[in-house]
Amino acid sequence: MGAHIDRRRFMSLGLAGAASAALGTTAALTTAGTAEAATGTLIAADEFDGPAGSAPNPGIWRYDLGAGGWGNGELETYTDSRRNSALDGAGNLVITARREADGSYSSARLKSESTYTVQYGRIEARIRIPRGQGIWPAFWMLGADIGQVGWPACGEIDVMENVGYEPAVVHGTVHGPGYSGAAGISAAYTNPSGAAFADDFHVFAVDWRPDSITWSVDGTAYRTVTRADVGSNPWVFDKPFFVVLNVAVGGGWPGSPDASTRFPQQMTVDWLRVYQNA
């Protein structure tokens, strides 16, 4: 089944970045339709083009702000400052986690909530993750109805998470009612070269269909979760989701930074693309 996009919001995730907002939806979809890939037809993307130090496209990206642990005992305060999220002028978004002068931590958590949603398709991003004990980068999605039904009823699809003490391992997970938090349905992928994922860019993806979600790294699939895997619990993945990119510091899973952790740490995102299922 093909990808379902919210066409009223599609232009906020345009192939030409902010400039595409000036195009009509039909023209944009035609432009997108000319980009073919083995994974299907490219329907939306952010290539993160723009001047160094500028904000990521405000037509796409909003910010979660503040501290309080975010339900995971995290230590950072999320900001919308360019010190924590900015384009680098070379076609990348850079999210920077910092240790501030007072010993506190700051970072950024960007989301496409209320600007862009997707239902089904191949959602992928080319990312170089940060490194270090207590560092927790993630590329993930949340059900767009989170404001109405809360978490985990909204559903969560974690395309990629890494905890710094496992430099060569990433995780893909789904959360929903009856299978959330530590009980999320999860799988791990180890870099076949043994190298830290922070050493280079890698493409992290999910192929999301009505009855299944398959995770891959650099084109190698490593886990498929199906409707049957949630048993008698609700399968909450047949509705629109929005995208989240963030770097957390600390928390129950990664633990806190220690003397070996170097700051600032950066997650560099080359592009984010959404394809219609082939």
GROMACS .gro file of C-alpha atoms in nm, residues 128-258:
model
  131
  128ARG     CA    1   2.635   1.068   1.179
  129ILE     CA    2   2.557   1.017   1.545
  130PRO     CA    3   2.747   1.163   1.841
  131ARG     CA    4   2.947   0.954   2.086
  132GLY     CA    5   3.022   0.920   2.454
  133GLN     CA    6   2.891   0.780   2.779
  134GLY     CA    7   2.550   0.928   2.860
  135ILE     CA    8   2.481   1.050   2.505
  136TRP     CA    9   2.151   0.933   2.353
  137PRO     CA   10   2.077   1.033   1.991
  138ALA     CA   11   1.747   0.935   1.830
  139PHE     CA   12   1.550   0.953   1.504
  140TRP     CA   13   1.190   0.855   1.571
  141MET     CA   14   0.820   0.918   1.517
  142LEU     CA   15   0.514   0.974   1.734
  143GLY     CA   16   0.145   0.938   1.655
  144ALA     CA   17   0.001   1.275   1.561
  145ASP     CA   18  -0.290   1.218   1.800
  146ILE     CA   19  -0.062   1.227   2.105
  147GLY     CA   20  -0.233   1.546   2.225
  148GLN     CA   21  -0.567   1.369   2.231
  149VAL     CA   22  -0.485   1.015   2.346
  150GLY     CA   23  -0.146   1.053   2.517
  151TRP     CA   24   0.149   0.815   2.514
  152PRO     CA   25   0.173   0.522   2.454
  153ALA     CA   26  -0.176   0.510   2.298
  154CYS     CA   27  -0.049   0.740   2.022
  155GLY     CA   28   0.221   0.490   1.925
  156GLU     CA   29   0.593   0.544   1.882
  157ILE     CA   30   0.827   0.418   1.609
  158ASP     CA   31   1.196   0.451   1.697
  159VAL     CA   32   1.383   0.436   1.368
  160MET     CA   33   1.724   0.466   1.535
  161GLU     CA   34   1.844   0.505   1.891
  162ASN     CA   35   2.196   0.469   2.026
  163VAL     CA   36   2.327   0.478   2.380
  164GLY     CA   37   2.686   0.590   2.409
  165TYR     CA   38   2.815   0.285   2.593
  166GLU     CA   39   2.730   0.075   2.283
  167PRO     CA   40   2.917   0.266   2.012
  168ALA     CA   41   2.870  -0.001   1.741
  169VAL     CA   42   2.503  -0.082   1.815
  170VAL     CA   43   2.176   0.091   1.723
  171HIS     CA   44   1.824  -0.004   1.823
  172GLY     CA   45   1.484   0.000   1.650
  173THR     CA   46   1.170  -0.019   1.863
  174VAL     CA   47   0.793   0.025   1.863
  175HIS     CA   48   0.590   0.131   2.164
  176GLY     CA   49   0.215   0.108   2.209
  177PRO     CA   50  -0.045   0.016   2.470
  178GLY     CA   51   0.078  -0.298   2.646
  179TYR     CA   52   0.423  -0.284   2.490
  180SER     CA   53   0.580   0.044   2.597
  181GLY     CA   54   0.888   0.159   2.781
  182ALA     CA   55   1.110  -0.133   2.880
  183ALA     CA   56   0.846  -0.364   2.730
  184GLY     CA   57   0.871  -0.205   2.385
  185ILE     CA   58   0.922  -0.447   2.095
  186SER     CA   59   1.284  -0.389   2.005
  187ALA     CA   60   1.580  -0.518   1.809
  188ALA     CA   61   1.948  -0.426   1.797
  189TYR     CA   62   2.180  -0.399   1.497
  190THR     CA   63   2.557  -0.418   1.530
  191ASN     CA   64   2.776  -0.243   1.273
  192PRO     CA   65   2.927  -0.533   1.074
  193SER     CA   66   3.261  -0.353   1.056
  194GLY     CA   67   3.271  -0.323   1.433
  195ALA     CA   68   3.331   0.050   1.399
  196ALA     CA   69   3.148   0.307   1.608
  197PHE     CA   70   2.845   0.447   1.429
  198ALA     CA   71   2.977   0.791   1.521
  199ASP     CA   72   3.274   0.740   1.290
  200ASP     CA   73   3.074   0.797   0.970
  201PHE     CA   74   2.733   0.865   0.822
  202HIS     CA   75   2.482   0.580   0.800
  203VAL     CA   76   2.133   0.554   0.657
  204PHE     CA   77   1.871   0.453   0.914
  205ALA     CA   78   1.527   0.360   0.783
  206VAL     CA   79   1.193   0.198   0.842
  207ASP     CA   80   0.969   0.048   0.577
  208TRP     CA   81   0.624   0.102   0.725
  209ARG     CA   82   0.322  -0.080   0.584
  210PRO     CA   83  -0.030  -0.138   0.721
  211ASP     CA   84   0.063  -0.468   0.887
  212SER     CA   85   0.439  -0.444   0.939
  213ILE     CA   86   0.737  -0.223   1.014
  214THR     CA   87   1.087  -0.325   0.898
  215TRP     CA   88   1.407  -0.158   1.023
  216SER     CA   89   1.727  -0.129   0.821
  217VAL     CA   90   2.073   0.023   0.840
  218ASP     CA   91   2.256   0.108   0.517
  219GLY     CA   92   2.002  -0.100   0.326
  220THR     CA   93   2.036  -0.411   0.543
  221ALA     CA   94   1.706  -0.508   0.707
  222TYR     CA   95   1.742  -0.644   1.059
  223ARG     CA   96   1.394  -0.674   1.209
  224THR     CA   97   1.030  -0.680   1.105
  225VAL     CA   98   0.749  -0.634   1.356
  226THR     CA   99   0.401  -0.735   1.243
  227ARG     CA  100   0.051  -0.688   1.375
  228ALA     CA  101   0.071  -1.042   1.514
  229ASP     CA  102   0.370  -0.947   1.733
  230VAL     CA  103   0.159  -0.720   1.954
  231GLY     CA  104  -0.078  -1.005   2.035
  232SER     CA  105  -0.405  -0.890   2.189
  233ASN     CA  106  -0.271  -0.536   2.233
  234PRO     CA  107  -0.374  -0.261   1.989
  235TRP     CA  108  -0.171  -0.213   1.669
  236VAL     CA  109  -0.155   0.168   1.672
  237PHE     CA  110   0.036   0.222   1.347
  238ASP     CA  111  -0.243   0.284   1.096
  239LYS     CA  112  -0.257   0.662   1.132
  240PRO     CA  113  -0.038   0.969   1.071
  241PHE     CA  114   0.287   1.015   1.264
  242PHE     CA  115   0.527   1.308   1.288
  243VAL     CA  116   0.908   1.296   1.291
  244VAL     CA  117   1.141   1.372   1.584
  245LEU     CA  118   1.520   1.425   1.584
  246ASN     CA  119   1.701   1.479   1.913
  247VAL     CA  120   2.010   1.423   2.125
  248ALA     CA  121   1.937   1.349   2.490
  249VAL     CA  122   2.193   1.358   2.769
  250GLY     CA  123   2.163   1.108   3.051
  251GLY     CA  124   1.861   0.907   3.149
  252GLY     CA  125   1.781   0.564   3.281
  253TRP     CA  126   1.893   0.380   2.968
  254PRO     CA  127   2.222   0.551   2.871
  255GLY     CA  128   2.319   0.655   3.223
  256SER     CA  129   2.485   0.986   3.301
  257PRO     CA  130   2.791   1.137   3.135
  258ASP     CA  131   3.117   1.068   3.314
   0.00000   0.00000   0.00000
